Amino acid sequence: MSSQQAEENEIQYYGGPTPNGWKISIALEEMGLKYSSHPINIMKGEQHSEEFLKISPNNKIPAIVDGDQAIFESGAILIYLAEKTGKFLPTDPKARIETIQWLMWQMGGFGPMLGQMGHFYKYAKGTDEQLNYGRTRYLNEAKRLYGVLDKQLSKHAYVVGDEITIADFAIWPWIKCIEHYYKLDQEFTEFKNVARYFKLIHDRPSIQPGLDACKWE
């Protein structure tokens, strides 16, 4: 439900084809919200423009504008959209805090550690000897976090029970990133529950439109 031209009452989504960007575009698709996409190409430094800094003062994607409300940080955006629509964030207090708990787990650990792993394997410059410490450290931590997720997914179809939530919208794109950008998926084949979960979400109709939103030229 994305469009490139802004229309009245549409959410303005600023992002790109990254795990953190995918979180929001997938959520917008799942929630059936009308939105306009505004690609911010971080490879070209567009996140540092004065215009974008007015929306996202930390010069990071994603960000949204909804009316006169600008919101940055993907976790905050997901909570905002869930509360706006009444979808994908349980109202039951126990299930609600469990969802937010796993969302914070992704924000504070799963995403940052996988990102560091990807940096040392794909982007960092140096000899194998120079890079080996970082690669080993973050691959081991990524596998530890995969183990935490795999154990949780042995109990439920999704991270918090048998219904998809914003926690899943946050976690799934980083699993996608392992295969799509980092090409390290063969390092994680032992985590069978994560593999099952990845396919379960991948097959949802919202996923491909969410992945296609806000591509860079």
XYZ file of N, CA, C and O in Angstrom:
868
model
N 0.825 -1.202 0.000
C 0.000 0.000 0.000
C 0.863 1.257 0.000
O 0.508 2.296 0.489
N 2.045 1.104 -0.537
C 2.960 2.237 -0.616
C 2.719 3.037 -1.882
O 2.304 2.506 -2.897
N 2.967 4.328 -1.805
C 2.958 5.178 -2.986
C 4.135 6.122 -2.891
O 4.622 6.419 -1.809
N 4.610 6.594 -4.015
C 5.749 7.507 -4.021
C 5.320 8.959 -3.844
O 6.119 9.804 -3.483
N 4.048 9.265 -4.121
C 3.546 10.625 -3.993
C 2.748 10.755 -2.694
O 1.869 9.954 -2.411
N 3.059 11.777 -1.924
C 2.387 11.973 -0.645
C 0.939 12.385 -0.864
O 0.624 13.201 -1.720
N 0.050 11.783 -0.098
C -1.354 12.138 -0.111
C -1.771 12.488 1.311
O -1.150 12.089 2.291
N -2.851 13.242 1.403
C -3.341 13.659 2.709
C -3.674 12.435 3.552
O -4.236 11.461 3.070
N -3.309 12.490 4.814
C -3.574 11.447 5.798
C -2.705 10.203 5.616
O -2.892 9.219 6.323
N -1.765 10.224 4.695
C -0.840 9.115 4.567
C 0.329 9.285 5.535
O 0.793 10.397 5.775
N 0.817 8.166 6.034
C 2.055 8.177 6.801
C 3.225 8.336 5.826
O 3.262 7.704 4.771
N 4.149 9.185 6.179
C 5.348 9.382 5.380
C 6.467 8.523 5.980
O 6.855 8.714 7.137
N 6.918 7.571 5.188
C 7.915 6.617 5.657
C 9.260 6.915 5.004
O 9.378 6.971 3.781
N 10.283 7.104 5.831
C 11.639 7.397 5.375
C 12.520 6.203 5.737
O 12.694 5.888 6.924
N 13.047 5.539 4.723
C 13.825 4.348 5.035
C 14.606 3.858 3.848
O 14.995 4.618 2.967
N 14.821 2.550 3.834
C 15.571 1.937 2.762
C 15.586 0.433 2.921
O 15.032 -0.114 3.885
N 16.249 -0.276 2.006
C 16.284 -1.740 2.032
C 17.312 -2.277 3.021
O 18.332 -2.876 2.656
N 17.059 -2.038 4.285
C 17.912 -2.504 5.374
C 17.036 -3.244 6.379
O 15.810 -3.081 6.375
N 17.615 -4.035 7.274
C 16.789 -4.728 8.263
C 15.918 -3.783 9.086
O 14.730 -4.065 9.315
N 16.468 -2.668 9.518
C 15.674 -1.738 10.318
C 14.602 -1.051 9.482
O 13.512 -0.763 9.967
N 14.913 -0.780 8.224
C 13.903 -0.231 7.340
C 12.794 -1.223 7.058
O 11.601 -0.871 7.061
N 13.166 -2.471 6.802
C 12.164 -3.508 6.527
C 11.185 -3.687 7.678
O 10.012 -4.000 7.459
N 11.659 -3.528 8.903
C 10.737 -3.651 10.044
C 9.494 -2.789 9.832
O 8.360 -3.231 10.061
N 9.720 -1.557 9.422
C 8.624 -0.588 9.351
C 7.783 -0.800 8.105
O 6.551 -0.766 8.163
N 8.412 -1.024 6.963
C 7.620 -1.215 5.747
C 6.786 -2.487 5.829
O 5.630 -2.509 5.376
N 7.318 -3.539 6.445
C 6.528 -4.764 6.631
C 5.362 -4.502 7.587
O 4.236 -4.928 7.339
N 5.623 -3.785 8.675
C 4.545 -3.459 9.611
C 3.461 -2.623 8.947
O 2.258 -2.866 9.142
N 3.855 -1.637 8.170
C 2.874 -0.803 7.469
C 2.016 -1.640 6.529
O 0.790 -1.449 6.437
N 2.640 -2.584 5.829
C 1.890 -3.470 4.945
C 0.954 -4.380 5.738
O -0.212 -4.566 5.379
N 1.449 -4.966 6.809
C 0.627 -5.862 7.629
C -0.575 -5.136 8.240
O -1.650 -5.710 8.364
N -0.377 -3.893 8.591
C -1.441 -3.121 9.248
C -2.405 -2.490 8.250
O -3.425 -1.923 8.642
N -2.079 -2.590 6.967
C -2.954 -2.039 5.945
C -3.024 -0.529 5.935
O -4.018 0.054 5.493
N -1.947 0.113 6.379
C -1.918 1.574 6.427
C -1.444 2.151 5.098
O -0.539 1.608 4.454
N -2.030 3.256 4.707
C -1.558 3.960 3.524
C -0.305 4.747 3.892
O -0.267 5.417 4.916
N 0.690 4.650 3.034
C 1.923 5.374 3.311
C 2.627 5.731 2.018
O 2.446 5.091 0.982
N 3.426 6.769 2.087
C 4.300 7.163 0.992
C 5.740 6.865 1.387
O 6.144 7.115 2.520
N 6.489 6.328 0.446
C 7.882 5.954 0.693
C 8.825 7.062 0.256
O 8.666 7.622 -0.833
N 9.813 7.332 1.106
C 10.841 8.323 0.799
C 12.200 7.664 1.037
O 12.673 7.616 2.182
N 12.822 7.113 -0.012
C 14.117 6.448 0.184
C 15.182 7.414 0.690
O 15.339 8.515 0.174
N 15.890 6.973 1.719
C 17.034 7.707 2.260
C 18.248 6.800 2.073
O 18.429 5.823 2.797
N 19.059 7.114 1.086
C 20.181 6.247 0.739
C 21.361 6.522 1.671
O 22.100 7.493 1.500
N 21.529 5.628 2.637
C 22.593 5.828 3.622
C 23.968 5.574 3.026
O 24.978 6.037 3.574
N 24.029 4.864 1.903
C 25.321 4.651 1.244
C 25.829 5.933 0.584
O 27.013 6.078 0.326
N 24.903 6.868 0.330
C 25.267 8.158 -0.255
C 25.266 9.277 0.785
O 25.477 10.443 0.441
N 25.000 8.927 2.049
C 25.029 9.928 3.104
C 23.793 10.802 3.190
O 23.826 11.854 3.852
N 22.690 10.382 2.581
C 21.491 11.219 2.567
C 20.868 11.388 3.948
O 20.098 12.333 4.173
N 21.231 10.510 4.885
C 20.693 10.617 6.249
C 21.243 11.827 6.993
O 20.738 12.177 8.064
N 22.260 12.456 6.438
C 22.854 13.630 7.081
C 22.283 14.948 6.569
O 22.725 16.017 7.003
N 21.307 14.892 5.683
C 20.739 16.128 5.145
C 19.989 16.884 6.229
O 19.437 16.292 7.170
N 19.967 18.201 6.117
C 19.270 19.022 7.108
C 17.786 18.675 7.159
O 17.169 18.653 8.233
N 17.207 18.398 6.018
C 15.779 18.059 5.968
C 15.482 16.796 6.755
O 14.535 16.746 7.540
N 16.321 15.765 6.565
C 16.073 14.512 7.278
C 16.381 14.633 8.762
O 15.708 14.021 9.599
N 17.386 15.417 9.122
C 17.727 15.591 10.531
C 16.602 16.240 11.327
O 16.504 16.053 12.546
N 15.735 16.986 10.674
C 14.576 17.554 11.358
C 13.591 16.462 11.780
O 12.827 16.632 12.731
N 13.614 15.343 11.059
C 12.725 14.220 11.359
C 13.413 13.224 12.280
O 12.818 12.721 13.231
N 14.668 12.934 11.978
C 15.433 11.940 12.739
C 16.738 12.565 13.214
O 17.754 12.518 12.520
N 16.745 13.178 14.392
C 17.927 13.916 14.856
C 19.156 13.046 15.080
O 20.267 13.572 15.184
N 18.968 11.734 15.137
C 20.105 10.822 15.274
C 20.646 10.391 13.910
O 21.502 9.512 13.838
N 20.144 10.995 12.850
C 20.518 10.728 11.457
C 20.595 9.233 11.110
O 21.514 8.762 10.451
N 19.580 8.504 11.579
C 19.466 7.082 11.263
C 18.092 6.814 10.663
O 17.104 7.465 11.015
N 18.039 5.820 9.755
C 16.747 5.333 9.290
C 16.389 4.093 10.111
O 17.276 3.438 10.664
N 15.064 3.838 10.235
C 13.914 4.479 9.614
C 13.360 5.614 10.470
O 13.726 5.783 11.638
N 12.424 6.349 9.861
C 11.652 7.367 10.565
C 10.314 7.494 9.843
O 10.180 7.099 8.685
N 9.325 8.009 10.554
C 8.033 8.275 9.927
C 7.548 9.645 10.357
O 7.975 10.187 11.390
N 6.649 10.194 9.559
C 5.893 11.379 9.944
C 4.421 11.035 9.765
O 4.003 10.588 8.692
N 3.653 11.243 10.808
C 2.212 10.992 10.784
C 1.528 12.272 11.246
O 1.500 12.582 12.440
N 1.010 13.025 10.278
C 0.461 14.330 10.615
C 1.573 15.246 11.076
O 2.549 15.471 10.366
N 1.437 15.753 12.310
C 2.481 16.627 12.849
C 3.423 15.891 13.791
O 4.206 16.507 14.508
N 3.356 14.560 13.787
C 4.174 13.745 14.683
C 5.297 13.072 13.903
O 5.051 12.254 13.007
N 6.545 13.414 14.214
C 7.705 12.741 13.633
C 8.259 11.756 14.658
O 8.379 12.078 15.845
N 8.596 10.558 14.191
C 9.070 9.509 15.100
C 10.273 8.831 14.479
O 10.249 8.430 13.309
N 11.338 8.701 15.262
C 12.489 7.921 14.838
C 12.710 6.802 15.842
O 12.047 6.744 16.882
N 13.621 5.895 15.535
C 13.900 4.643 16.251
C 12.828 3.605 15.915
O 11.639 3.784 16.203
N 13.273 2.504 15.332
C 12.340 1.516 14.797
C 11.437 0.907 15.858
O 10.258 0.652 15.594
N 11.960 0.664 17.055
C 11.119 0.100 18.107
C 10.005 1.041 18.514
O 8.850 0.632 18.706
N 10.331 2.324 18.638
C 9.314 3.321 18.982
C 8.264 3.424 17.875
O 7.065 3.555 18.149
N 8.709 3.351 16.627
C 7.768 3.427 15.504
C 6.817 2.235 15.537
O 5.602 2.378 15.332
N 7.349 1.044 15.785
C 6.500 -0.146 15.819
C 5.447 -0.053 16.926
O 4.276 -0.401 16.715
N 5.840 0.407 18.100
C 4.869 0.568 19.186
C 3.824 1.613 18.811
O 2.621 1.423 19.022
N 4.262 2.712 18.224
C 3.335 3.768 17.805
C 2.310 3.234 16.806
O 1.103 3.467 16.948
N 2.785 2.522 15.789
C 1.876 2.010 14.762
C 0.915 0.959 15.332
O -0.268 0.918 14.962
N 1.425 0.126 16.232
C 0.557 -0.878 16.859
C -0.536 -0.218 17.689
O -1.704 -0.635 17.663
N -0.180 0.822 18.426
C -1.175 1.517 19.244
C -2.139 2.321 18.376
O -3.329 2.440 18.697
N -1.658 2.839 17.278
C -2.509 3.609 16.360
C -3.592 2.717 15.743
O -4.750 3.134 15.611
N -3.204 1.494 15.379
C -4.127 0.599 14.681
C -4.822 -0.396 15.591
O -5.825 -0.995 15.196
N -4.293 -0.595 16.787
C -4.840 -1.634 17.658
C -4.481 -3.028 17.178
O -5.187 -3.997 17.495
N -3.377 -3.164 16.449
C -2.979 -4.453 15.880
C -1.566 -4.827 16.302
O -0.699 -3.976 16.459
N -1.366 -6.131 16.480
C -0.034 -6.738 16.635
C 0.683 -6.381 17.934
O 1.878 -6.643 18.069
N -0.028 -5.799 18.893
C 0.480 -5.598 20.248
C -0.650 -5.975 21.189
O -1.645 -5.255 21.278
N -0.540 -7.118 21.855
C -1.664 -7.615 22.665
C -2.103 -6.619 23.726
O -1.304 -5.827 24.251
N -3.387 -6.658 24.047
C -3.921 -5.819 25.122
C -3.810 -6.502 26.482
O -3.786 -5.819 27.504
N -3.747 -7.819 26.485
C -3.531 -8.534 27.735
C -2.191 -8.104 28.326
O -1.163 -8.137 27.630
N -2.165 -7.672 29.591
C -0.922 -7.113 30.155
C 0.274 -8.054 30.070
O 1.387 -7.617 29.761
N 0.065 -9.336 30.349
C 1.184 -10.285 30.320
C 1.730 -10.443 28.905
O 2.939 -10.370 28.681
N 0.853 -10.642 27.948
C 1.300 -10.811 26.564
C 1.883 -9.516 26.009
O 2.827 -9.537 25.210
N 1.344 -8.390 26.459
C 1.850 -7.099 25.985
C 3.298 -6.883 26.421
O 4.153 -6.524 25.605
N 3.573 -7.116 27.701
C 4.932 -6.873 28.173
C 5.896 -7.910 27.609
O 7.074 -7.609 27.359
N 5.424 -9.134 27.357
C 6.285 -10.130 26.715
C 6.648 -9.690 25.297
O 7.786 -9.870 24.849
N 5.687 -9.109 24.592
C 5.960 -8.612 23.243
C 6.975 -7.482 23.278
O 7.946 -7.475 22.501
N 6.779 -6.531 24.169
C 7.717 -5.416 24.283
C 9.096 -5.922 24.737
O 10.136 -5.432 24.276
N 9.095 -6.926 25.606
C 10.350 -7.518 26.080
C 11.163 -8.084 24.914
O 12.375 -7.815 24.793
N 10.528 -8.823 24.016
C 11.239 -9.396 22.875
C 11.583 -8.336 21.841
O 12.605 -8.444 21.148
N 10.774 -7.310 21.742
C 11.129 -6.174 20.886
C 12.407 -5.523 21.403
O 13.324 -5.219 20.624
N 12.506 -5.318 22.707
C 13.708 -4.721 23.294
C 14.915 -5.661 23.155
O 16.049 -5.199 22.968
N 14.664 -6.958 23.236
C 15.744 -7.940 23.025
C 16.338 -7.769 21.630
O 17.568 -7.782 21.460
N 15.484 -7.578 20.653
C 15.984 -7.350 19.297
C 16.734 -6.024 19.202
O 17.824 -5.959 18.626
N 16.148 -4.976 19.755
C 16.751 -3.648 19.658
C 18.114 -3.588 20.351
O 19.051 -2.961 19.854
N 18.220 -4.244 21.491
C 19.432 -4.123 22.296
C 20.494 -5.162 22.021
O 21.670 -4.950 22.358
N 20.109 -6.290 21.400
C 21.075 -7.362 21.222
C 21.092 -7.979 19.841
O 22.098 -7.940 19.142
N 19.982 -8.545 19.438
C 19.948 -9.325 18.201
C 20.357 -8.496 16.987
O 21.198 -8.910 16.193
N 19.783 -7.315 16.854
C 20.133 -6.460 15.725
C 21.558 -5.933 15.799
O 22.345 -6.096 14.849
N 21.938 -5.286 16.904
C 23.298 -4.747 16.987
C 24.406 -5.785 16.847
O 25.411 -5.545 16.176
N 24.227 -6.957 17.444
C 25.282 -7.971 17.368
C 25.385 -8.586 15.973
O 26.483 -8.821 15.455
N 24.233 -8.834 15.330
C 24.286 -9.322 13.956
C 24.866 -8.259 13.030
O 25.590 -8.577 12.069
N 24.562 -7.007 13.318
C 25.126 -5.925 12.529
C 26.635 -5.855 12.654
O 27.352 -5.632 11.660
N 27.150 -6.036 13.864
C 28.601 -6.035 14.056
C 29.247 -7.231 13.357
O 30.319 -7.107 12.742
N 28.594 -8.382 13.449
C 29.109 -9.552 12.738
C 29.196 -9.267 11.239
O 30.224 -9.536 10.593
N 28.123 -8.730 10.676
C 28.113 -8.419 9.252
C 29.182 -7.414 8.875
O 29.799 -7.507 7.802
N 29.423 -6.457 9.760
C 30.467 -5.456 9.490
C 31.820 -6.128 9.304
O 32.542 -5.839 8.337
N 32.180 -7.016 10.220
C 33.511 -7.619 10.155
C 33.648 -8.626 9.016
O 34.743 -8.810 8.484
N 32.546 -9.257 8.637
C 32.620 -10.225 7.544
C 32.500 -9.569 6.171
O 33.091 -10.049 5.200
N 31.736 -8.489 6.063
C 31.431 -7.948 4.737
C 32.086 -6.597 4.441
O 32.477 -6.338 3.300
N 32.220 -5.748 5.434
C 32.608 -4.365 5.159
C 33.983 -3.960 5.689
O 34.655 -3.115 5.103
N 34.393 -4.511 6.815
C 35.652 -4.088 7.430
C 36.836 -4.431 6.530
O 36.862 -5.473 5.869
N 37.823 -3.535 6.520
C 39.022 -3.721 5.703
C 40.182 -4.175 6.586
O 40.340 -3.715 7.717
N 40.992 -5.051 6.039
C 42.160 -5.522 6.770
C 42.486 -6.947 6.388
O 41.771 -7.590 5.608
N 43.565 -7.452 6.949
C 43.940 -8.842 6.704
C 43.064 -9.766 7.529
O 42.411 -9.349 8.496
N 43.039 -11.045 7.166
C 42.279 -12.025 7.949
C 42.751 -12.028 9.399
O 41.947 -12.163 10.329
N 44.048 -11.873 9.593
C 44.580 -11.854 10.963
C 44.033 -10.661 11.741
O 43.673 -10.786 12.917
N 43.954 -9.501 11.090
C 43.429 -8.311 11.755
C 41.941 -8.419 12.049
O 41.463 -7.902 13.066
N 41.206 -9.084 11.185
C 39.742 -9.139 11.312
C 39.256 -10.346 12.088
O 38.078 -10.386 12.479
N 40.110 -11.305 12.340
C 39.660 -12.572 12.917
C 39.037 -12.407 14.293
O 38.036 -13.065 14.614
N 39.612 -11.518 15.129
C 39.060 -11.343 16.472
C 37.608 -10.860 16.408
O 36.723 -11.420 17.068
N 37.359 -9.803 15.614
C 36.002 -9.280 15.503
C 35.042 -10.291 14.903
O 33.895 -10.427 15.355
N 35.488 -10.996 13.873
C 34.628 -11.999 13.246
C 34.252 -13.095 14.236
O 33.084 -13.486 14.335
N 35.241 -13.597 14.960
C 34.988 -14.687 15.911
C 34.083 -14.219 17.044
O 33.127 -14.912 17.420
N 34.390 -13.057 17.580
C 33.608 -12.534 18.709
C 32.138 -12.384 18.343
O 31.254 -12.856 19.076
N 31.858 -11.756 17.224
C 30.468 -11.442 16.899
C 29.733 -12.624 16.279
O 28.517 -12.741 16.452
N 30.435 -13.516 15.608
C 29.779 -14.738 15.144
C 29.353 -15.586 16.335
O 28.228 -16.116 16.368
N 30.208 -15.706 17.328
C 29.853 -16.474 18.526
C 28.667 -15.853 19.251
O 27.771 -16.567 19.728
N 28.659 -14.532 19.362
C 27.542 -13.875 20.034
C 26.262 -14.006 19.213
O 25.173 -14.198 19.768
N 26.372 -13.914 17.891
C 25.200 -14.104 17.039
C 24.628 -15.506 17.216
O 23.400 -15.689 17.302
N 25.489 -16.498 17.292
C 25.021 -17.873 17.484
C 24.382 -18.040 18.862
O 23.390 -18.770 19.011
N 24.923 -17.383 19.857
C 24.309 -17.444 21.189
C 22.891 -16.870 21.139
O 21.940 -17.461 21.680
N 22.739 -15.735 20.476
C 21.428 -15.098 20.371
C 20.469 -15.933 19.531
O 19.278 -16.027 19.842
N 20.969 -16.542 18.480
C 20.141 -17.469 17.703
C 19.653 -18.615 18.588
O 18.520 -19.090 18.456
N 20.513 -19.087 19.479
C 20.117 -20.146 20.398
C 18.999 -19.708 21.330
O 18.064 -20.480 21.613
N 19.084 -18.476 21.814
C 18.009 -17.929 22.657
C 16.698 -17.901 21.880
O 15.640 -18.317 22.383
N 16.756 -17.406 20.651
C 15.560 -17.325 19.822
C 15.038 -18.713 19.475
O 13.818 -18.960 19.512
N 15.924 -19.624 19.134
C 15.511 -20.975 18.763
C 14.784 -21.664 19.911
O 13.765 -22.350 19.700
N 15.275 -21.482 21.119
C 14.628 -22.075 22.293
C 13.238 -21.481 22.499
O 12.272 -22.212 22.780
N 13.109 -20.164 22.341
C 11.804 -19.523 22.486
C 10.829 -20.027 21.430
O 9.643 -20.265 21.707
N 11.327 -20.217 20.216
C 10.465 -20.653 19.115
C 10.114 -22.131 19.193
O 9.246 -22.593 18.448
N 10.744 -22.866 20.083
C 10.351 -24.261 20.305
C 9.021 -24.345 21.053
O 8.381 -25.401 21.079
N 8.604 -23.208 21.623
C 7.373 -23.171 22.429
C 6.171 -22.673 21.644
O 5.030 -22.968 22.004
N 6.410 -21.851 20.612
C 5.335 -21.156 19.923
C 5.633 -21.072 18.427
O 6.778 -21.195 17.995
N 4.582 -20.776 17.667
C 4.773 -20.516 16.234
C 5.554 -19.233 16.017
O 6.454 -19.164 15.171
N 5.211 -18.209 16.804
C 5.883 -16.917 16.721
C 6.605 -16.662 18.039
O 6.601 -17.498 18.939
N 7.226 -15.531 18.165
C 8.065 -15.288 19.342
C 7.236 -15.216 20.620
O 7.664 -15.696 21.666
N 6.056 -14.622 20.519
C 5.194 -14.510 21.704
C 3.869 -15.190 21.387
O 2.882 -14.539 21.064
N 3.828 -16.496 21.424
C 2.577 -17.206 21.214
C 2.338 -17.576 19.757
O 3.264 -17.631 18.932
N 1.084 -17.801 19.438
C 0.714 -18.295 18.110
C 0.169 -17.214 17.199
O -0.381 -17.509 16.131
N 0.309 -15.961 17.588
C -0.085 -14.838 16.746
C 1.126 -13.940 16.515
O 1.911 -13.680 17.430
N 1.261 -13.438 15.308
C 2.380 -12.563 14.986
C 2.223 -11.219 15.691
O 1.098 -10.747 15.895
N 3.340 -10.620 16.088
C 3.322 -9.335 16.800
C 4.424 -8.430 16.234
O 5.224 -8.835 15.394
N 4.470 -7.225 16.755
C 5.519 -6.297 16.334
C 6.915 -6.813 16.698
O 7.903 -6.414 16.065
N 7.009 -7.694 17.680
C 8.317 -8.283 17.997
C 8.833 -9.087 16.806
O 10.029 -9.046 16.488
N 7.946 -9.790 16.133
C 8.339 -10.559 14.951
C 8.721 -9.650 13.796
O 9.652 -9.951 13.040
N 8.010 -8.533 13.658
C 8.364 -7.576 12.601
C 9.770 -7.019 12.826
O 10.453 -6.649 11.865
N 10.194 -6.953 14.080
C 11.538 -6.458 14.399
C 12.611 -7.523 14.202
O 13.711 -7.233 13.719
N 12.299 -8.763 14.564
C 13.300 -9.831 14.557
C 13.525 -10.404 13.156
O 14.674 -10.611 12.735
N 12.442 -10.669 12.425
C 12.554 -11.390 11.150
C 13.492 -10.709 10.149
O 14.294 -11.408 9.494
N 13.452 -9.386 9.976
C 14.334 -8.785 8.971
C 15.815 -9.022 9.219
O 16.606 -9.054 8.255
N 16.212 -9.196 10.459
C 17.626 -9.455 10.723
C 18.014 -10.872 10.336
O 19.156 -11.117 9.927
N 17.094 -11.819 10.441
C 17.355 -13.165 9.931
C 17.474 -13.108 8.409
O 18.353 -13.738 7.817
N 16.597 -12.334 7.793
C 16.671 -12.131 6.341
C 18.021 -11.540 5.942
O 18.601 -11.921 4.921
N 18.525 -10.616 6.728
C 19.788 -9.948 6.420
C 20.955 -10.924 6.398
O 21.883 -10.780 5.584
N 20.928 -11.914 7.262
C 21.996 -12.912 7.309
C 22.159 -13.585 5.950
O 23.273 -13.834 5.479
N 21.031 -13.879 5.302
C 21.060 -14.541 3.999
C 21.210 -13.551 2.854
O 21.978 -13.763 1.915
N 20.505 -12.414 2.949
C 20.389 -11.503 1.815
C 21.638 -10.645 1.614
O 22.109 -10.479 0.488
N 22.181 -10.116 2.694
C 23.333 -9.219 2.600
C 24.641 -9.882 3.038
O 25.667 -9.768 2.371
N 24.612 -10.554 4.182
C 25.861 -11.050 4.740
C 26.297 -12.390 4.150
O 27.465 -12.758 4.251
N 25.349 -13.154 3.565
C 25.647 -14.453 2.966
C 26.286 -15.405 3.988
O 27.211 -16.154 3.684
N 25.760 -15.369 5.199
C 26.303 -16.201 6.276
C 25.281 -17.218 6.791
O 25.468 -17.798 7.861
N 24.219 -17.461 6.030
C 23.149 -18.334 6.517
C 23.630 -19.758 6.802
O 23.070 -20.448 7.655
N 24.691 -20.207 6.108
C 25.182 -21.564 6.348
C 25.807 -21.720 7.730
O 26.004 -22.847 8.203
N 26.115 -20.597 8.380
C 26.653 -20.656 9.749
C 25.570 -20.938 10.790
O 25.887 -21.213 11.948
N 24.288 -20.896 10.367
C 23.194 -20.952 11.335
C 22.192 -22.072 11.042
O 21.066 -22.032 11.511
N 22.621 -23.087 10.284
C 21.696 -24.149 9.880
C 21.255 -25.039 11.045
O 20.263 -25.752 10.920
N 21.979 -25.002 12.150
C 21.621 -25.860 13.281
C 20.345 -25.401 13.988
O 19.741 -26.174 14.738
N 19.903 -24.185 13.725
C 18.769 -23.613 14.463
C 17.470 -23.872 13.694
O 16.977 -23.028 12.945
N 16.934 -25.079 13.890
C 15.800 -25.550 13.094
C 14.525 -24.765 13.358
O 13.716 -24.563 12.439
N 14.306 -24.360 14.580
C 13.095 -23.595 14.883
C 13.141 -22.211 14.241
O 12.122 -21.689 13.788
N 14.330 -21.620 14.197
C 14.477 -20.330 13.522
C 14.219 -20.489 12.024
O 13.571 -19.640 11.405
N 14.705 -21.574 11.432
C 14.472 -21.815 10.007
C 12.982 -21.967 9.713
O 12.473 -21.427 8.716
N 12.274 -22.690 10.561
C 10.829 -22.852 10.395
C 10.115 -21.518 10.508
O 9.235 -21.177 9.706
N 10.515 -20.733 11.473
C 9.936 -19.405 11.720
C 10.215 -18.456 10.559
O 9.330 -17.700 10.133
N 11.420 -18.524 10.037
C 11.771 -17.661 8.906
C 10.840 -17.916 7.724
O 10.320 -16.979 7.114
N 10.616 -19.180 7.400
C 9.739 -19.511 6.265
C 8.293 -19.132 6.553
O 7.585 -18.648 5.660
N 7.847 -19.354 7.776
C 6.469 -19.030 8.154
C 6.166 -17.561 7.873
O 5.124 -17.221 7.294
N 7.078 -16.683 8.258
C 6.854 -15.254 8.040
C 7.137 -14.878 6.590
O 6.418 -14.064 5.995
N 8.163 -15.461 6.005
C 8.514 -15.157 4.616
C 7.340 -15.369 3.665
O 7.194 -14.647 2.666
N 6.487 -16.342 3.966
C 5.372 -16.692 3.083
C 4.145 -15.798 3.263
O 3.160 -15.962 2.534
N 4.174 -14.871 4.193
C 3.035 -13.977 4.385
C 2.950 -12.980 3.218
O 3.976 -12.499 2.715
N 1.734 -12.636 2.777
C 1.579 -11.761 1.602
C 2.192 -10.377 1.760
O 2.537 -9.738 0.768
N 2.339 -9.912 2.988
C 2.869 -8.557 3.210
C 4.366 -8.457 3.011
O 4.907 -7.355 2.850
N 5.047 -9.583 3.038
C 6.506 -9.540 3.133
C 7.159 -8.984 1.874
O 7.995 -8.073 1.949
N 6.790 -9.485 0.715
C 7.450 -9.008 -0.492
C 7.187 -7.523 -0.746
O 8.127 -6.778 -1.063
N 5.942 -7.039 -0.608
C 5.756 -5.579 -0.738
C 6.558 -4.777 0.279
O 7.076 -3.703 -0.032
N 6.680 -5.324 1.489
C 7.488 -4.645 2.500
C 8.951 -4.601 2.138
O 9.637 -3.600 2.342
N 9.475 -5.694 1.577
C 10.877 -5.731 1.149
C 11.117 -4.824 -0.042
O 12.212 -4.265 -0.202
N 10.101 -4.653 -0.869
C 10.253 -3.838 -2.086
C 10.094 -2.351 -1.838
O 10.471 -1.535 -2.689
N 9.527 -1.980 -0.696
C 9.285 -0.564 -0.415
C 10.606 0.173 -0.188
O 11.540 -0.366 0.415
N 10.684 1.377 -0.678
C 11.798 2.278 -0.373
C 13.152 1.757 -0.848
O 14.172 1.960 -0.185
N 13.189 1.109 -1.997
C 14.470 0.695 -2.537
C 15.255 1.903 -3.017
O 14.697 2.884 -3.478
N 16.571 1.813 -2.916
C 17.440 2.873 -3.417
C 17.663 2.694 -4.906
O 17.714 1.578 -5.404
N 17.803 3.809 -5.610
C 18.109 3.745 -7.037
C 19.596 3.472 -7.236
O 20.422 3.894 -6.454
